[in-house]
Coordinates of N, CA and C in Angstrom, one line a residue:
M87 N 0.9 -1.2 0.0 CA 0.0 0.0 0.0 C 0.9 1.2 0.0
S88 N 0.7 2.1 -1.0 CA 1.6 3.3 -1.0 C 0.9 4.5 -0.2
R89 N 1.8 5.3 0.2 CA 1.3 6.5 1.0 C 1.2 7.7 0.1
E90 N 0.0 8.3 0.1 CA -0.2 9.5 -0.7 C 0.4 10.7 0.0
H91 N 1.0 11.6 -0.9 CA 1.6 12.8 -0.4 C 0.6 14.0 -0.5
T92 N 0.5 14.8 0.5 CA -0.4 15.9 0.4 C 0.4 17.2 0.5
S93 N -0.1 18.3 0.2 CA 0.6 19.6 0.3 C 0.6 20.1 1.7
L94 N -0.1 19.5 2.6 CA -0.2 20.0 4.0 C 1.1 19.5 4.7
P95 N 1.7 20.4 5.5 CA 2.9 20.0 6.3 C 2.6 18.9 7.3
R96 N 3.5 18.0 7.5 CA 3.3 16.9 8.5 C 3.3 17.5 9.9
K97 N 2.4 17.0 10.7 CA 2.4 17.5 12.1 C 2.9 16.3 13.0
T98 N 4.1 16.5 13.6 CA 4.6 15.5 14.4 C 4.9 16.0 15.8
K99 N 5.1 15.1 16.8 CA 5.4 15.5 18.1 C 6.6 16.3 18.2
Q100 N 7.6 15.9 17.4 CA 8.9 16.6 17.3 C 8.7 18.1 16.8
K101 N 8.0 18.2 15.7 CA 7.8 19.6 15.2 C 7.0 20.4 16.1
E102 N 6.0 19.9 16.8 CA 5.2 20.6 17.7 C 6.0 21.0 18.9
A103 N 7.0 20.2 19.4 CA 7.8 20.5 20.5 C 8.8 21.7 20.1
I104 N 9.2 21.6 18.9 CA 10.1 22.7 18.4 C 9.4 24.0 18.2
R105 N 8.2 24.0 17.7 CA 7.3 25.2 17.7 C 7.1 25.7 19.1
A106 N 6.8 24.8 20.0 CA 6.5 25.3 21.4 C 7.8 25.9 22.0
A107 N 9.0 25.4 21.7 CA 10.2 25.9 22.2 C 10.4 27.4 21.7
F108 N 10.1 27.7 20.5 CA 10.2 29.0 20.0 C 9.2 29.9 20.6
M109 N 7.9 29.4 20.8 CA 6.9 30.3 21.3 C 7.2 30.6 22.8
E110 N 7.6 29.5 23.5 CA 7.9 29.7 25.0 C 9.1 30.6 25.2
A111 N 10.2 30.5 24.4 CA 11.4 31.3 24.6 C 11.1 32.7 24.2
D112 N 10.3 33.0 23.2 CA 9.9 34.3 22.7 C 11.2 35.1 22.4
R113 N 12.2 34.5 21.8 CA 13.4 35.1 21.3 C 14.0 34.2 20.3
P114 N 15.0 34.8 19.5 CA 15.7 33.9 18.5 C 16.5 32.8 19.2
L115 N 16.4 31.6 18.6 CA 17.1 30.5 19.2 C 18.1 29.9 18.2
S116 N 19.2 29.3 18.7 CA 20.0 28.5 17.9 C 19.4 27.1 17.8
P117 N 19.9 26.3 16.8 CA 19.4 24.9 16.8 C 19.7 24.2 18.2
E118 N 20.9 24.5 18.7 CA 21.3 23.8 20.0 C 20.3 24.2 21.2
E119 N 20.0 25.5 21.2 CA 19.0 26.0 22.2 C 17.7 25.4 22.0
T120 N 17.3 25.3 20.8 CA 16.0 24.7 20.4 C 16.0 23.2 20.9
F121 N 17.1 22.5 20.6 CA 17.2 21.1 21.0 C 17.1 20.9 22.5
A122 N 17.7 21.8 23.2 CA 17.7 21.7 24.7 C 16.2 21.9 25.2
L123 N 15.5 22.8 24.6 CA 14.1 23.1 25.1 C 13.2 21.9 24.6
A124 N 13.4 21.5 23.4 CA 12.5 20.4 22.8 C 12.7 19.1 23.6
Q125 N 13.9 18.8 24.1 CA 14.2 17.6 24.8 C 13.3 17.4 26.0
S126 N 12.9 18.5 26.6 CA 12.0 18.4 27.8 C 10.6 18.0 27.4
E127 N 10.2 18.1 26.1 CA 8.9 17.8 25.6 C 8.9 16.4 24.9
V128 N 9.9 16.1 24.2 CA 10.0 14.8 23.4 C 11.2 14.1 23.8
E129 N 11.1 13.0 24.5 CA 12.2 12.2 24.9 C 12.8 11.5 23.6
G130 N 14.1 11.6 23.5 CA 14.8 10.9 22.4 C 14.9 11.8 21.2
I131 N 14.5 13.0 21.2 CA 14.6 13.8 20.0 C 16.1 14.1 19.7
S132 N 16.5 14.1 18.5 CA 17.9 14.3 18.1 C 18.2 15.7 17.6
L133 N 19.4 16.1 17.6 CA 19.8 17.4 17.1 C 19.6 17.4 15.6
A134 N 19.8 16.3 14.9 CA 19.5 16.2 13.5 C 18.1 16.4 13.2
T135 N 17.2 15.9 14.0 CA 15.7 16.1 13.8 C 15.4 17.6 14.0
V136 N 16.0 18.2 15.0 CA 15.8 19.7 15.2 C 16.2 20.5 14.0
Y137 N 17.4 20.2 13.4 CA 17.9 20.9 12.2 C 16.9 20.7 11.1
R138 N 16.5 19.4 10.9 CA 15.6 19.1 9.8 C 14.3 19.8 9.9
N139 N 13.7 19.9 11.1 CA 12.5 20.6 11.4 C 12.6 22.1 11.3
I140 N 13.7 22.6 11.7 CA 13.9 24.1 11.6 C 13.9 24.4 10.1
N141 N 14.7 23.6 9.3 CA 14.7 23.9 7.8 C 13.3 23.8 7.3
A142 N 12.5 22.8 7.7 CA 11.1 22.7 7.2 C 10.3 23.9 7.6
L143 N 10.4 24.4 8.9 CA 9.7 25.5 9.4 C 10.1 26.8 8.7
V144 N 11.3 26.9 8.2 CA 11.8 28.1 7.4 C 11.1 28.0 6.1
S145 N 11.1 26.8 5.5 CA 10.5 26.6 4.2 C 9.0 26.9 4.2
D146 N 8.4 26.5 5.3 CA 6.9 26.8 5.5 C 6.7 28.3 5.9
E147 N 7.7 29.1 6.0 CA 7.7 30.5 6.4 C 7.1 30.7 7.8
W148 N 7.3 29.7 8.7 CA 6.9 29.8 10.1 C 8.0 30.4 10.9
L149 N 9.2 30.1 10.5 CA 10.5 30.7 11.1 C 11.2 31.5 10.0
I150 N 12.0 32.4 10.5 CA 13.0 33.1 9.6 C 14.3 33.1 10.3
S151 N 15.3 33.2 9.5 CA 16.7 33.2 9.9 C 17.1 34.6 10.4
V152 N 17.8 34.6 11.5 CA 18.4 35.9 12.0 C 19.9 35.8 11.8
E153 N 20.5 36.6 10.9 CA 21.9 36.5 10.7 C 22.6 37.4 11.7
I154 N 23.6 36.9 12.3 CA 24.4 37.6 13.3 C 25.8 37.7 12.8
P155 N 26.4 38.9 12.6 CA 27.7 39.0 12.1 C 28.7 38.2 12.9
G156 N 29.4 37.3 12.3 CA 30.5 36.5 12.9 C 30.0 35.3 13.7
H157 N 28.7 35.0 13.6 CA 28.1 33.9 14.4 C 27.1 33.1 13.5
P158 N 26.9 31.8 13.9 CA 25.9 31.0 13.1 C 24.5 31.7 13.2
A159 N 23.7 31.4 12.3 CA 22.3 31.9 12.3 C 21.5 31.4 13.5
R160 N 20.6 32.3 13.9 CA 19.6 31.9 14.9 C 18.2 31.9 14.1
Y161 N 17.2 31.5 14.7 CA 15.9 31.5 14.1 C 14.8 32.1 15.0
E162 N 13.8 32.8 14.4 CA 12.7 33.3 15.2 C 11.4 33.1 14.4
V163 N 10.3 33.2 15.2 CA 9.0 33.1 14.6 C 8.8 34.3 13.6
A164 N 8.3 33.9 12.4 CA 8.1 34.9 11.3 C 6.9 35.7 11.6
G165 N 6.8 36.8 10.8 CA 5.6 37.7 10.9 C 5.6 38.8 11.9
K166 N 6.7 39.0 12.6 CA 6.8 40.1 13.6 C 7.1 41.4 12.9
D167 N 6.7 42.5 13.6 CA 7.0 43.8 13.0 C 8.5 44.0 13.0
H168 N 9.0 44.9 12.2 CA 10.4 45.2 12.2 C 11.0 45.5 13.6
H169 N 12.1 44.9 13.9 CA 12.7 45.0 15.2 C 14.2 44.7 15.1
H170 N 14.9 44.9 16.2 CA 16.4 44.7 16.2 C 16.7 43.7 17.3
H171 N 18.0 43.4 17.5 CA 18.4 42.4 18.5 C 19.5 42.8 19.4
F172 N 19.5 42.2 20.6 CA 20.5 42.4 21.6 C 21.2 41.1 21.8
Q173 N 22.5 41.1 21.7 CA 23.2 39.8 22.0 C 24.1 40.0 23.3
C174 N 23.9 39.0 24.2 CA 24.7 39.0 25.4 C 26.1 38.6 25.1
N175 N 27.1 39.4 25.5 CA 28.5 39.0 25.2 C 29.0 37.9 26.1
H176 N 28.3 37.7 27.2 CA 28.7 36.6 28.2 C 28.1 35.2 27.8
C177 N 26.8 35.1 27.7 CA 26.2 33.8 27.5 C 25.9 33.6 26.0
G178 N 25.9 34.6 25.2 CA 25.7 34.5 23.8 C 24.2 34.5 23.4
K179 N 23.3 34.5 24.3 CA 21.9 34.5 24.0 C 21.5 35.8 23.2
L180 N 20.5 35.6 22.3 CA 20.0 36.7 21.5 C 18.6 37.1 22.0
F181 N 18.3 38.4 22.1 CA 17.0 38.8 22.5 C 16.5 39.8 21.5
E182 N 15.1 39.9 21.5 CA 14.5 40.9 20.6 C 14.4 42.2 21.3
L183 N 14.6 43.3 20.5 CA 14.3 44.6 21.0 C 13.0 45.1 20.2
V184 N 12.0 45.5 21.0 CA 10.7 45.9 20.4 C 10.9 47.2 19.6
G185 N 10.3 47.1 18.4 CA 10.3 48.3 17.6 C 11.6 48.7 17.0
C186 N 11.6 49.9 16.4 CA 12.8 50.4 15.7 C 12.9 51.9 15.9
E187 N 13.7 52.3 16.8 CA 13.9 53.7 17.0 C 15.1 54.3 16.3
V188 N 15.7 53.5 15.5 CA 16.9 53.9 14.7 C 16.5 54.7 13.5
Q189 N 17.0 55.9 13.4 CA 16.7 56.8 12.3 C 18.0 56.9 11.5
V190 N 18.2 56.1 10.5 CA 19.4 56.0 9.7 C 19.3 56.7 8.4
K191 N 20.2 57.6 8.1 CA 20.2 58.3 6.8 C 21.7 58.2 6.3
P192 N 22.1 57.0 5.9 CA 23.5 56.9 5.5 C 23.8 57.7 4.2
K193 N 25.0 58.1 4.0 CA 25.4 58.8 2.8 C 25.8 57.7 1.8
L194 N 24.8 57.4 1.0 CA 25.0 56.3 0.0 C 25.7 56.9 -1.3
P195 N 26.4 56.0 -2.0 CA 27.0 56.5 -3.2 C 25.9 56.9 -4.2
R196 N 26.2 57.8 -5.1 CA 25.3 58.3 -6.1 C 24.6 57.1 -6.8
G197 N 23.3 57.1 -6.9 CA 22.5 56.1 -7.6 C 22.1 54.9 -6.8
F198 N 22.6 54.9 -5.5 CA 22.2 53.7 -4.6 C 20.9 54.1 -3.9
V199 N 20.2 53.0 -3.6 CA 18.9 53.1 -2.8 C 19.0 52.1 -1.7
A200 N 18.8 52.6 -0.5 CA 18.7 51.7 0.7 C 17.3 51.1 0.8
T201 N 17.3 49.8 1.0 CA 16.0 49.1 1.1 C 15.7 48.5 2.5
G202 N 16.7 48.7 3.4 CA 16.5 48.2 4.8 C 17.8 48.4 5.6
H203 N 17.8 48.0 6.9 CA 19.0 48.2 7.7 C 18.9 47.1 8.8
E204 N 20.1 46.8 9.3 CA 20.2 45.9 10.4 C 21.0 46.5 11.6
F205 N 20.6 46.3 12.8 CA 21.2 47.0 13.9 C 21.2 46.0 15.1
F206 N 22.4 45.8 15.6 CA 22.6 44.9 16.8 C 23.1 45.7 18.0
V207 N 22.6 45.4 19.2 CA 23.1 46.0 20.4 C 23.8 44.8 21.1
Y208 N 25.0 45.1 21.7 CA 25.8 44.1 22.4 C 26.0 44.5 23.9
G209 N 26.0 43.6 24.8 CA 26.2 43.9 26.2 C 26.0 42.7 27.0
K210 N 25.5 42.8 28.3 CA 25.3 41.7 29.2 C 23.8 41.7 29.5
C211 N 23.2 40.5 29.4 CA 21.8 40.3 29.7 C 21.6 40.4 31.2
S212 N 20.3 40.5 31.7 CA 20.1 40.6 33.1 C 20.6 39.4 33.9
E213 N 20.6 38.2 33.4 CA 21.1 37.0 34.1 C 22.6 37.0 34.2
C214 N 23.3 37.6 33.3 CA 24.8 37.6 33.3 C 25.4 38.9 34.0
R215 N 24.6 39.9 34.2 CA 25.0 41.1 34.9 C 25.4 40.8 36.3

């Protein structure tokens, strides 16, 4: 008996635990942080499963990648308003900063047009202070 494929994404305990990890943390997570949180929900989940599901959730546009200069990507729930990030220099965790108060008017070369900007704040989080 063959299995029919549908266009609906598969709903598994592992994927649901990974979604719950992002919702509960409410901040960008690395695959390793996601793995640690998902382990408390699904016994025996592997890091490879976390990576595979993060890639699927990015493809489904439920997660987006957060690129950090000089560091591996983190991931956060898609669909949020424009915002920036704070990275703790001590523990390495990444946190969201609500809104965008940055008014940037860079002197662009003639003929260039800016389409966006990225802004990171670095320091120590409340737990590491």
